[in-house]
PDB file of C-alpha atoms and ligand atoms in Angstrom:
ATOM      1  CA  MET A   1      58.387 118.938 126.763  1.00 40.00           C
ATOM      2  CA  SER A   2      60.012 116.154 128.722  1.00 52.00           C
ATOM      3  CA  GLU A   3      63.725 116.811 129.722  1.00 70.00           C
ATOM      4  CA  LEU A   4      66.373 117.059 127.138  1.00 83.00           C
ATOM      5  CA  PHE A   5      69.206 114.452 126.533  1.00 91.00           C
ATOM      6  CA  ASP A   6      72.259 115.041 127.975  1.00 94.00           C
ATOM      7  CA  ILE A   7      74.976 114.511 125.928  1.00 97.00           C
ATOM      8  CA  LYS A   8      77.441 115.773 128.198  1.00 97.00           C
ATOM      9  CA  GLY A   9      79.083 112.653 130.175  1.00 97.00           C
ATOM     10  CA  SER A  10      77.035 110.351 127.649  1.00 98.00           C
ATOM     11  CA  VAL A  11      78.355 107.443 126.263  1.00 98.00           C
ATOM     12  CA  ALA A  12      78.006 106.759 122.798  1.00 98.00           C
ATOM     13  CA  LEU A  13      79.012 104.831 119.674  1.00 98.00           C
ATOM     14  CA  VAL A  14      79.330 106.258 116.131  1.00 98.00           C
ATOM     15  CA  THR A  15      79.830 103.731 113.056  1.00 98.00           C
ATOM     16  CA  GLY A  16      81.526 105.017 109.941  1.00 98.00           C
ATOM     17  CA  ALA A  17      83.430 107.683 111.634  1.00 98.00           C
ATOM     18  CA  SER A  18      86.626 107.659 109.378  1.00 98.00           C
ATOM     19  CA  ARG A  19      85.263 110.470 107.170  1.00 98.00           C
ATOM     20  CA  GLY A  20      81.884 111.961 106.161  1.00 98.00           C
ATOM     21  CA  ILE A  21      79.054 112.345 108.355  1.00 98.00           C
ATOM     22  CA  GLY A  22      80.202 110.157 110.918  1.00 98.00           C
ATOM     23  CA  ARG A  23      83.792 111.710 111.544  1.00 98.00           C
ATOM     24  CA  ALA A  24      81.941 115.208 111.678  1.00 98.00           C
ATOM     25  CA  CYS A  25      79.447 113.521 114.428  1.00 98.00           C
ATOM     26  CA  VAL A  26      82.083 112.084 116.419  1.00 98.00           C
ATOM     27  CA  ARG A  27      83.849 115.464 116.694  1.00 98.00           C
ATOM     28  CA  LEU A  28      80.369 117.524 117.581  1.00 98.00           C
ATOM     29  CA  LEU A  29      79.665 114.869 120.150  1.00 98.00           C
ATOM     30  CA  ALA A  30      82.875 114.784 121.766  1.00 98.00           C
ATOM     31  CA  GLU A  31      82.979 118.449 121.729  1.00 97.00           C
ATOM     32  CA  ALA A  32      79.922 118.617 123.514  1.00 97.00           C
ATOM     33  CA  GLY A  33      81.371 116.264 126.221  1.00 97.00           C
ATOM     34  CA  ALA A  34      80.474 112.861 125.095  1.00 98.00           C
ATOM     35  CA  ILE A  35      82.937 109.559 125.649  1.00 98.00           C
ATOM     36  CA  VAL A  36      82.645 108.651 121.874  1.00 98.00           C
ATOM     37  CA  TYR A  37      83.497 105.242 120.166  1.00 98.00           C
ATOM     38  CA  ALA A  38      84.398 105.812 116.884  1.00 98.00           C
ATOM     39  CA  CYS A  39      84.150 102.879 114.459  1.00 98.00           C
ATOM     40  CA  ALA A  40      85.534 102.405 110.897  1.00 98.00           C
ATOM     41  CA  ARG A  41      88.064 100.171 109.229  1.00 98.00           C
ATOM     42  CA  SER A  42      90.655 103.204 108.253  1.00 98.00           C
ATOM     43  CA  GLU A  43      92.958 102.937 111.293  1.00 98.00           C
ATOM     44  CA  GLU A  44      95.156 105.974 110.307  1.00 98.00           C
ATOM     45  CA  ALA A  45      92.219 108.315 109.789  1.00 98.00           C
ATOM     46  CA  LEU A  46      90.643 107.093 113.353  1.00 98.00           C
ATOM     47  CA  HIS A  47      93.613 107.672 115.462  1.00 98.00           C
ATOM     48  CA  GLU A  48      93.795 111.144 113.607  1.00 98.00           C
ATOM     49  CA  LEU A  49      90.643 112.070 114.586  1.00 98.00           C
ATOM     50  CA  ALA A  50      90.965 110.924 118.410  1.00 98.00           C
ATOM     51  CA  ALA A  51      94.162 112.944 118.332  1.00 98.00           C
ATOM     52  CA  GLU A  52      92.340 116.128 117.332  1.00 96.00           C
ATOM     53  CA  THR A  53      89.482 115.577 119.837  1.00 96.00           C
ATOM     54  CA  GLU A  54      89.311 114.518 123.382  1.00 97.00           C
ATOM     55  CA  GLY A  55      86.957 111.643 124.372  1.00 97.00           C
ATOM     56  CA  VAL A  56      87.339 109.818 121.349  1.00 98.00           C
ATOM     57  CA  ARG A  57      87.985 105.951 121.693  1.00 98.00           C
ATOM     58  CA  VAL A  58      89.049 104.319 118.532  1.00 98.00           C
ATOM     59  CA  CYS A  59      87.736 101.154 117.545  1.00 97.00           C
ATOM     60  CA  VAL A  60      89.194  99.561 114.235  1.00 98.00           C
ATOM     61  CA  LEU A  61      86.565  97.019 112.610  1.00 98.00           C
ATOM     62  CA  ASP A  62      84.763  95.826 109.841  1.00 98.00           C
ATOM     63  CA  LEU A  63      80.926  95.599 110.728  1.00 98.00           C
ATOM     64  CA  ARG A  64      80.500  92.948 109.029  1.00 98.00           C
ATOM     65  CA  ASP A  65      82.529  90.928 111.555  1.00 98.00           C
ATOM     66  CA  GLU A  66      80.069  89.961 114.238  1.00 98.00           C
ATOM     67  CA  VAL A  67      82.493  88.717 116.755  1.00 98.00           C
ATOM     68  CA  MET A  68      84.666  91.839 116.672  1.00 98.00           C
ATOM     69  CA  VAL A  69      81.396  93.954 116.816  1.00 98.00           C
ATOM     70  CA  GLU A  70      79.812  91.784 119.921  1.00 98.00           C
ATOM     71  CA  GLU A  71      84.023  92.105 121.498  1.00 98.00           C
ATOM     72  CA  LEU A  72      83.367  95.839 121.293  1.00 98.00           C
ATOM     73  CA  ALA A  73      79.798  96.149 122.758  1.00 98.00           C
ATOM     74  CA  SER A  74      80.963  93.975 125.870  1.00 98.00           C
ATOM     75  CA  GLU A  75      84.062  96.551 125.953  1.00 98.00           C
ATOM     76  CA  ILE A  76      81.668  99.686 126.393  1.00 98.00           C
ATOM     77  CA  MET A  77      79.621  97.567 128.671  1.00 98.00           C
ATOM     78  CA  GLU A  78      82.691  96.542 131.010  1.00 98.00           C
ATOM     79  CA  ALA A  79      84.057 100.408 130.823  1.00 98.00           C
ATOM     80  CA  HIS A  80      80.986 101.989 131.377  1.00 98.00           C
ATOM     81  CA  GLY A  81      77.824  99.639 132.098  1.00 98.00           C
ATOM     82  CA  ARG A  82      75.692 101.421 129.393  1.00 98.00           C
ATOM     83  CA  LEU A  83      75.398 102.782 126.015  1.00 98.00           C
ATOM     84  CA  ASP A  84      73.282 105.894 125.506  1.00 98.00           C
ATOM     85  CA  LEU A  85      73.399 106.753 122.013  1.00 98.00           C
ATOM     86  CA  LEU A  86      74.346 104.733 118.766  1.00 98.00           C
ATOM     87  CA  VAL A  87      74.547 106.300 115.656  1.00 98.00           C
ATOM     88  CA  ASN A  88      74.453 103.656 113.228  1.00 98.00           C
ATOM     89  CA  ASN A  89      75.848 105.826 110.157  1.00 98.00           C
ATOM     90  CA  ALA A  90      78.275 103.432 108.343  1.00 98.00           C
ATOM     91  CA  GLY A  91      77.566 102.168 104.912  1.00 98.00           C
ATOM     92  CA  VAL A  92      78.414 101.825 101.058  1.00 98.00           C
ATOM     93  CA  LEU A  93      76.909 102.951  97.840  1.00 98.00           C
ATOM     94  CA  GLY A  94      77.187  99.880  95.562  1.00 97.00           C
ATOM     95  CA  PRO A  95      76.760 100.076  91.689  1.00 96.00           C
ATOM     96  CA  ARG A  96      74.132 102.734  90.971  1.00 96.00           C
ATOM     97  CA  ALA A  97      72.440 100.341  88.435  1.00 96.00           C
ATOM     98  CA  SER A  98      68.856  98.944  87.432  1.00 96.00           C
ATOM     99  CA  LEU A  99      67.855  95.832  88.983  1.00 97.00           C
ATOM    100  CA  ASP A 100      68.633  94.127  86.138  1.00 97.00           C
ATOM    101  CA  GLN A 101      71.851  95.546  85.696  1.00 97.00           C
ATOM    102  CA  THR A 102      72.581  94.257  89.581  1.00 97.00           C
ATOM    103  CA  SER A 103      74.224  91.093  90.313  1.00 97.00           C
ATOM    104  CA  ALA A 104      73.163  88.981  93.299  1.00 98.00           C
ATOM    105  CA  GLU A 105      76.572  89.313  94.243  1.00 98.00           C
ATOM    106  CA  ALA A 106      76.790  93.094  94.264  1.00 98.00           C
ATOM    107  CA  LEU A 107      73.241  93.174  96.313  1.00 98.00           C
ATOM    108  CA  ARG A 108      74.824  90.882  98.887  1.00 98.00           C
ATOM    109  CA  GLU A 109      77.931  93.093  99.208  1.00 98.00           C
ATOM    110  CA  VAL A 110      75.705  96.107  99.711  1.00 98.00           C
ATOM    111  CA  LEU A 111      73.369  94.463 102.098  1.00 98.00           C
ATOM    112  CA  GLU A 112      76.214  92.464 104.264  1.00 98.00           C
ATOM    113  CA  VAL A 113      77.300  96.077 105.394  1.00 98.00           C
ATOM    114  CA  ASN A 114      74.357  98.406 105.156  1.00 98.00           C
ATOM    115  CA  VAL A 115      72.004  95.813 106.870  1.00 98.00           C
ATOM    116  CA  VAL A 116      73.661  93.157 108.604  1.00 98.00           C
ATOM    117  CA  GLY A 117      76.557  95.351 109.739  1.00 98.00           C
ATOM    118  CA  ALA A 118      74.281  97.668 111.325  1.00 98.00           C
ATOM    119  CA  PHE A 119      72.300  94.684 112.504  1.00 98.00           C
ATOM    120  CA  ASN A 120      75.487  93.342 114.255  1.00 98.00           C
ATOM    121  CA  VAL A 121      76.200  97.133 115.938  1.00 98.00           C
ATOM    122  CA  LEU A 122      72.120  97.195 117.035  1.00 98.00           C
ATOM    123  CA  SER A 123      71.521  93.798 118.173  1.00 98.00           C
ATOM    124  CA  ALA A 124      74.992  93.531 120.392  1.00 98.00           C
ATOM    125  CA  SER A 125      74.402  96.869 121.544  1.00 98.00           C
ATOM    126  CA  TYR A 126      71.008  95.735 122.957  1.00 98.00           C
ATOM    127  CA  PRO A 127      72.390  94.564 126.638  1.00 98.00           C
ATOM    128  CA  ALA A 128      74.487  98.249 126.994  1.00 98.00           C
ATOM    129  CA  LEU A 129      71.232 100.527 125.480  1.00 98.00           C
ATOM    130  CA  ARG A 130      68.813  98.479 127.837  1.00 97.00           C
ATOM    131  CA  ALA A 131      70.935  99.227 130.613  1.00 98.00           C
ATOM    132  CA  ALA A 132      70.870 103.163 129.879  1.00 97.00           C
ATOM    133  CA  SER A 133      67.981 105.269 131.668  1.00 95.00           C
ATOM    134  CA  SER A 134      67.061 107.098 128.154  1.00 95.00           C
ATOM    135  CA  PRO A 135      68.736 105.651 125.263  1.00 97.00           C
ATOM    136  CA  ARG A 136      68.841 106.908 121.708  1.00 98.00           C
ATOM    137  CA  VAL A 137      69.672 105.135 118.453  1.00 98.00           C
ATOM    138  CA  ILE A 138      69.594 106.749 115.177  1.00 98.00           C
ATOM    139  CA  ASN A 139      69.920 105.046 111.989  1.00 98.00           C
ATOM    140  CA  LEU A 140      71.104 106.647 108.979  1.00 98.00           C
ATOM    141  CA  SER A 141      68.814 105.945 106.073  1.00 98.00           C
ATOM    142  CA  SER A 142      68.207 107.578 102.845  1.00 98.00           C
ATOM    143  CA  SER A 143      65.339 109.021 100.482  1.00 98.00           C
ATOM    144  CA  VAL A 144      65.394 105.879  98.542  1.00 98.00           C
ATOM    145  CA  GLY A 145      64.821 103.869 101.434  1.00 98.00           C
ATOM    146  CA  ARG A 146      61.380 105.379 102.138  1.00 98.00           C
ATOM    147  CA  LYS A 147      60.342 105.506  98.343  1.00 98.00           C
ATOM    148  CA  GLY A 148      62.061 103.361  95.776  1.00 97.00           C
ATOM    149  CA  ARG A 149      63.499 104.871  92.876  1.00 97.00           C
ATOM    150  CA  ALA A 150      65.120 103.645  89.492  1.00 97.00           C
ATOM    151  CA  GLN A 151      68.985 103.271  89.287  1.00 97.00           C
ATOM    152  CA  TRP A 152      69.389 102.894  92.989  1.00 97.00           C
ATOM    153  CA  GLY A 153      69.017  98.875  93.160  1.00 94.00           C
ATOM    154  CA  ALA A 154      71.231  97.385  95.617  1.00 97.00           C
ATOM    155  CA  TYR A 155      71.372 100.763  97.945  1.00 98.00           C
ATOM    156  CA  SER A 156      67.764 101.871  97.946  1.00 98.00           C
ATOM    157  CA  ILE A 157      66.945  97.755  98.893  1.00 98.00           C
ATOM    158  CA  SER A 158      69.340  97.979 101.817  1.00 98.00           C
ATOM    159  CA  LYS A 159      68.186 101.415 103.157  1.00 98.00           C
ATOM    160  CA  PHE A 160      64.590  99.780 103.100  1.00 98.00           C
ATOM    161  CA  GLY A 161      66.157  97.285 105.577  1.00 98.00           C
ATOM    162  CA  VAL A 162      67.366  99.735 107.720  1.00 98.00           C
ATOM    163  CA  GLU A 163      63.975 101.362 107.944  1.00 98.00           C
ATOM    164  CA  GLY A 164      62.689  97.992 108.814  1.00 98.00           C
ATOM    165  CA  LEU A 165      65.758  97.234 111.561  1.00 98.00           C
ATOM    166  CA  SER A 166      64.888 100.498 113.153  1.00 98.00           C
ATOM    167  CA  GLU A 167      60.816  99.833 113.696  1.00 98.00           C
ATOM    168  CA  ILE A 168      61.691  96.530 115.099  1.00 98.00           C
ATOM    169  CA  ALA A 169      64.277  98.016 117.534  1.00 98.00           C
ATOM    170  CA  ALA A 170      61.923 100.790 118.645  1.00 98.00           C
ATOM    171  CA  ASP A 171      59.357  98.202 119.289  1.00 97.00           C
ATOM    172  CA  GLU A 172      61.609  95.586 121.047  1.00 98.00           C
ATOM    173  CA  LEU A 173      63.861  98.212 122.915  1.00 97.00           C
ATOM    174  CA  GLY A 174      60.736  99.533 125.311  1.00 89.00           C
ATOM    175  CA  GLU A 175      59.328 102.792 126.076  1.00 91.00           C
ATOM    176  CA  ASP A 176      62.577 104.470 127.496  1.00 91.00           C
ATOM    177  CA  ALA A 177      64.250 103.857 124.386  1.00 96.00           C
ATOM    178  CA  VAL A 178      64.061 106.393 121.413  1.00 97.00           C
ATOM    179  CA  VAL A 179      65.320 104.451 118.312  1.00 98.00           C
ATOM    180  CA  VAL A 180      64.562 106.734 114.633  1.00 98.00           C
ATOM    181  CA  THR A 181      65.981 106.871 110.810  1.00 98.00           C
ATOM    182  CA  LEU A 182      67.761 109.834 109.714  1.00 98.00           C
ATOM    183  CA  ASN A 183      67.606 110.403 106.172  1.00 98.00           C
ATOM    184  CA  PRO A 184      70.530 113.086 105.800  1.00 98.00           C
ATOM    185  CA  GLY A 185      69.731 114.064 102.035  1.00 97.00           C
ATOM    186  CA  GLY A 186      72.528 115.320  99.859  1.00 98.00           C
ATOM    187  CA  THR A 187      75.744 115.832 101.441  1.00 98.00           C
ATOM    188  CA  ALA A 188      78.844 116.752 100.513  1.00 98.00           C
ATOM    189  CA  THR A 189      80.868 113.347 101.504  1.00 98.00           C
ATOM    190  CA  ASP A 190      82.896 110.933  99.330  1.00 98.00           C
ATOM    191  CA  MET A 191      79.660 108.665  98.965  1.00 98.00           C
ATOM    192  CA  ARG A 192      77.746 111.830  97.313  1.00 98.00           C
ATOM    193  CA  ALA A 193      80.593 112.175  95.195  1.00 98.00           C
ATOM    194  CA  GLU A 194      80.413 108.893  94.167  1.00 97.00           C
ATOM    195  CA  ALA A 195      77.115 108.675  93.563  1.00 97.00           C
ATOM    196  CA  TYR A 196      76.970 112.112  91.457  1.00 97.00           C
ATOM    197  CA  PRO A 197      80.315 112.402  90.018  1.00 96.00           C
ATOM    198  CA  ASP A 198      79.791 115.737  88.176  1.00 97.00           C
ATOM    199  CA  GLU A 199      77.940 117.696  90.867  1.00 98.00           C
ATOM    200  CA  ASP A 200      79.738 120.716  92.897  1.00 98.00           C
ATOM    201  CA  PRO A 201      80.135 119.924  96.524  1.00 97.00           C
ATOM    202  CA  GLU A 202      79.897 123.449  97.480  1.00 97.00           C
ATOM    203  CA  THR A 203      76.280 123.793  96.710  1.00 97.00           C
ATOM    204  CA  LEU A 204      75.472 120.840  99.248  1.00 98.00           C
ATOM    205  CA  PRO A 205      75.001 120.876 103.148  1.00 97.00           C
ATOM    206  CA  SER A 206      78.628 119.791 104.521  1.00 98.00           C
ATOM    207  CA  ALA A 207      79.012 116.844 106.986  1.00 98.00           C
ATOM    208  CA  THR A 208      78.921 118.900 109.676  1.00 97.00           C
ATOM    209  CA  ASP A 209      75.463 120.393 108.877  1.00 96.00           C
ATOM    210  CA  VAL A 210      74.080 116.850 108.980  1.00 97.00           C
ATOM    211  CA  ALA A 211      75.845 116.125 112.051  1.00 97.00           C
ATOM    212  CA  GLN A 212      74.355 119.210 113.528  1.00 96.00           C
ATOM    213  CA  THR A 213      71.175 117.695 112.881  1.00 95.00           C
ATOM    214  CA  ILE A 214      72.008 114.305 114.521  1.00 97.00           C
ATOM    215  CA  VAL A 215      73.201 116.251 117.735  1.00 96.00           C
ATOM    216  CA  LEU A 216      69.673 118.406 117.629  1.00 93.00           C
ATOM    217  CA  LEU A 217      67.802 115.105 117.303  1.00 94.00           C
ATOM    218  CA  THR A 218      69.703 113.435 120.115  1.00 95.00           C
ATOM    219  CA  ARG A 219      69.097 116.114 122.085  1.00 94.00           C
ATOM    220  CA  GLN A 220      65.392 116.507 121.477  1.00 93.00           C
ATOM    221  CA  LEU A 221      63.893 113.083 120.822  1.00 94.00           C
ATOM    222  CA  ARG A 222      60.993 112.183 122.869  1.00 93.00           C
ATOM    223  CA  ALA A 223      59.446 108.700 123.972  1.00 93.00           C
ATOM    224  CA  GLU A 224      56.884 109.389 121.006  1.00 94.00           C
ATOM    225  CA  HIS A 225      59.094 109.919 118.315  1.00 95.00           C
ATOM    226  CA  SER A 226      60.329 106.321 118.463  1.00 96.00           C
ATOM    227  CA  GLY A 227      60.037 104.386 115.269  1.00 96.00           C
ATOM    228  CA  GLY A 228      59.805 107.535 113.517  1.00 96.00           C
ATOM    229  CA  ARG A 229      61.613 108.745 110.497  1.00 97.00           C
ATOM    230  CA  PHE A 230      63.330 112.143 110.261  1.00 97.00           C
ATOM    231  CA  SER A 231      65.063 114.012 107.543  1.00 97.00           C
ATOM    232  CA  SER A 232      67.729 116.433 107.868  1.00 96.00           C
ATOM    233  CA  ARG A 233      66.311 118.822 105.406  1.00 93.00           C
ATOM    234  CA  ALA A 234      63.360 119.407 107.630  1.00 93.00           C
ATOM    235  CA  LEU A 235      65.470 119.720 110.556  1.00 92.00           C
ATOM    236  CA  PHE A 236      67.523 122.632 108.854  1.00 89.00           C
ATOM    237  CA  GLU A 237      64.382 124.294 108.056  1.00 88.00           C
ATOM    238  CA  LEU A 238      63.105 123.804 111.867  1.00 85.00           C
ATOM    239  CA  ALA A 239      66.357 125.382 113.342  1.00 81.00           C
ATOM    240  CA  LYS A 240      65.955 128.191 110.993  1.00 80.00           C
ATOM    241  CA  THR A 241      62.605 129.565 111.986  1.00 79.00           C
ATOM    242  CA  SER A 242      63.210 128.715 115.819  1.00 72.00           C
ATOM    243  CA  PRO A 243      64.937 130.839 118.351  1.00 65.00           C
ATOM    244  CA  ARG A 244      68.212 129.256 119.233  1.00 62.00           C
ATOM    245  CA  GLY A 245      67.997 126.073 121.480  1.00 58.00           C
ATOM    246  CA  ALA A 246      64.162 126.142 121.358  1.00 63.00           C
ATOM    247  CA  VAL A 247      63.711 123.802 118.372  1.00 71.00           C
ATOM    248  CA  GLU A 248      60.625 121.475 119.082  1.00 75.00           C
ATOM    249  CA  LEU A 249      60.386 118.433 116.737  1.00 82.00           C
ATOM    250  CA  PRO A 250      57.083 117.643 115.089  1.00 77.00           C
TER     251      PRO A 250
HETATM  252  P1  NDP B 301      81.195 108.000 103.655  1.00 83.50           P
HETATM  253  O1  NDP B 301      81.263 107.041 102.277  1.00 83.50           O
HETATM  254  O2  NDP B 301      81.675 109.403 103.490  1.00 83.50           O
HETATM  255  O3  NDP B 301      81.532 107.180 104.795  1.00 83.50           O
HETATM  256  C1  NDP B 301      81.161 105.803 104.872  1.00 83.50           C
HETATM  257  C2  NDP B 301      81.734 105.460 106.185  1.00 83.50           C
HETATM  258  O4  NDP B 301      81.368 103.773 106.546  1.00 83.50           O
HETATM  259  C3  NDP B 301      83.161 105.333 106.229  1.00 83.50           C
HETATM  260  O5  NDP B 301      83.598 105.973 107.291  1.00 83.50           O
HETATM  261  C4  NDP B 301      83.258 104.265 106.109  1.00 83.50           C
HETATM  262  O6  NDP B 301      85.095 103.582 106.781  1.00 83.50           O
HETATM  263  C5  NDP B 301      82.296 103.128 106.607  1.00 83.50           C
HETATM  264  N1  NDP B 301      82.455 101.814 106.457  1.00 83.50           N
HETATM  265  C6  NDP B 301      81.982 101.436 105.281  1.00 83.50           C
HETATM  266  N2  NDP B 301      81.812 100.385 105.000  1.00 83.50           N
HETATM  267  C7  NDP B 301      82.570  99.860 106.459  1.00 83.50           C
HETATM  268  C8  NDP B 301      82.391  98.174 106.978  1.00 83.50           C
HETATM  269  N3  NDP B 301      82.260  97.173 106.482  1.00 83.50           N
HETATM  270  N4  NDP B 301      82.830  98.722 108.301  1.00 83.50           N
HETATM  271  C9  NDP B 301      82.919  99.441 109.188  1.00 83.50           C
HETATM  272  N5  NDP B 301      82.819 100.594 108.469  1.00 83.50           N
HETATM  273  C10 NDP B 301      82.794 101.013 107.449  1.00 83.50           C
HETATM  274  O7  NDP B 301      79.476 108.019 103.656  1.00 83.50           O
HETATM  275  P2  NDP B 301      78.683 109.117 104.244  1.00 83.50           P
HETATM  276  O8  NDP B 301      79.140 110.038 105.122  1.00 83.50           O
HETATM  277  O9  NDP B 301      78.016 110.056 102.761  1.00 83.50           O
HETATM  278  O10 NDP B 301      77.165 108.264 104.662  1.00 83.50           O
HETATM  279  C11 NDP B 301      77.206 108.425 105.962  1.00 83.50           C
HETATM  280  C12 NDP B 301      75.414 107.688 106.070  1.00 83.50           C
HETATM  281  O11 NDP B 301      74.643 108.373 105.401  1.00 83.50           O
HETATM  282  C13 NDP B 301      75.600 106.102 105.255  1.00 83.50           C
HETATM  283  O12 NDP B 301      74.599 105.620 105.855  1.00 83.50           O
HETATM  284  C14 NDP B 301      74.615 106.840 103.694  1.00 83.50           C
HETATM  285  O13 NDP B 301      73.989 105.827 103.174  1.00 83.50           O
HETATM  286  C15 NDP B 301      73.931 108.107 104.332  1.00 83.50           C
HETATM  287  N6  NDP B 301      73.577 108.768 103.424  1.00 83.50           N
HETATM  288  C16 NDP B 301      74.525 109.615 102.955  1.00 83.50           C
HETATM  289  C17 NDP B 301      74.021 110.662 101.754  1.00 83.50           C
HETATM  290  C18 NDP B 301      74.679 111.648 101.080  1.00 83.50           C
HETATM  291  O14 NDP B 301      74.397 112.189 100.269  1.00 83.50           O
HETATM  292  N7  NDP B 301      76.307 111.354 101.670  1.00 83.50           N
HETATM  293  C19 NDP B 301      72.334 110.961 101.275  1.00 83.50           C
HETATM  294  C20 NDP B 301      71.556 109.707 102.095  1.00 83.50           C
HETATM  295  C21 NDP B 301      72.180 108.971 102.928  1.00 83.50           C
HETATM  296  P3  NDP B 301      85.978 102.698 106.031  1.00 83.50           P
HETATM  297  O15 NDP B 301      85.934 102.801 104.893  1.00 83.50           O
HETATM  298  O16 NDP B 301      87.151 103.217 107.063  1.00 83.50           O
HETATM  299  O17 NDP B 301      85.557 101.299 106.850  1.00 83.50           O
END
């Protein structure tokens, strides 16, 4: 196995950091010693997170605003000269509806955040990622981004876009970079509650459980994984059957 990625001292950017999976991910990465740029629109939630966790830098922005995203990428480049890890996690659900019940406007709104927003961050980060010695990019996808399913219209289409974005970046960023998608699976967050209002969140993995799989991926990804698709459920199983710290990705 090649050397593990060292989270301590790394520079990370996590989008969708104000709640859910992104917030948990910021916490775990910062606790492991990374400098973490935590992005979202909700200023108060981000300042609360930064006050609780050392090493967190707040960036209040809407990912749809490409100028602000460019400014953030330049700020990271100026401060650190590189970006080691991008967790492209922000997303919206949009309407749970069949295609004939989805308006073009609703589709556009979801694509604007989930695809254009993810594109804005990833493309603006290219110079800083290229300046890192072994950059990692983890793009949050979904099972419906890999196989279409009825009633998941706009969201499903957007996650197919994320899968494509990820494969293109894996091909473009060169052999030192590792770019993958992660399907977190059903996770107890606001988005899941919006999609399944009658479900008991206690029956689901927590955002922290999923953030642990993001940390695991960050550490263990190797060059040959680039362009690959991972799922948190499979990683939970792998972690259960492997002795502590010795997980080897398939
Ligand atoms: P949440 O709804 O809990 O959090 C979404 C995050 O995205 C928030 O921090 C929100 O911050 C941010 N966000 C939304 N729109 C924008 C915007 N325009 N600009 C900047 N930030 C934005 O979602 P989850 O934690 O559940 O989901 C995280 C990722 O995992 C998503 O990509 C989702 O599609 C994926 N996923 C989740 C599953 C689940 O069961 N939870 C299952 C499969 C995939 P703010 O509102 O402050 O801007």
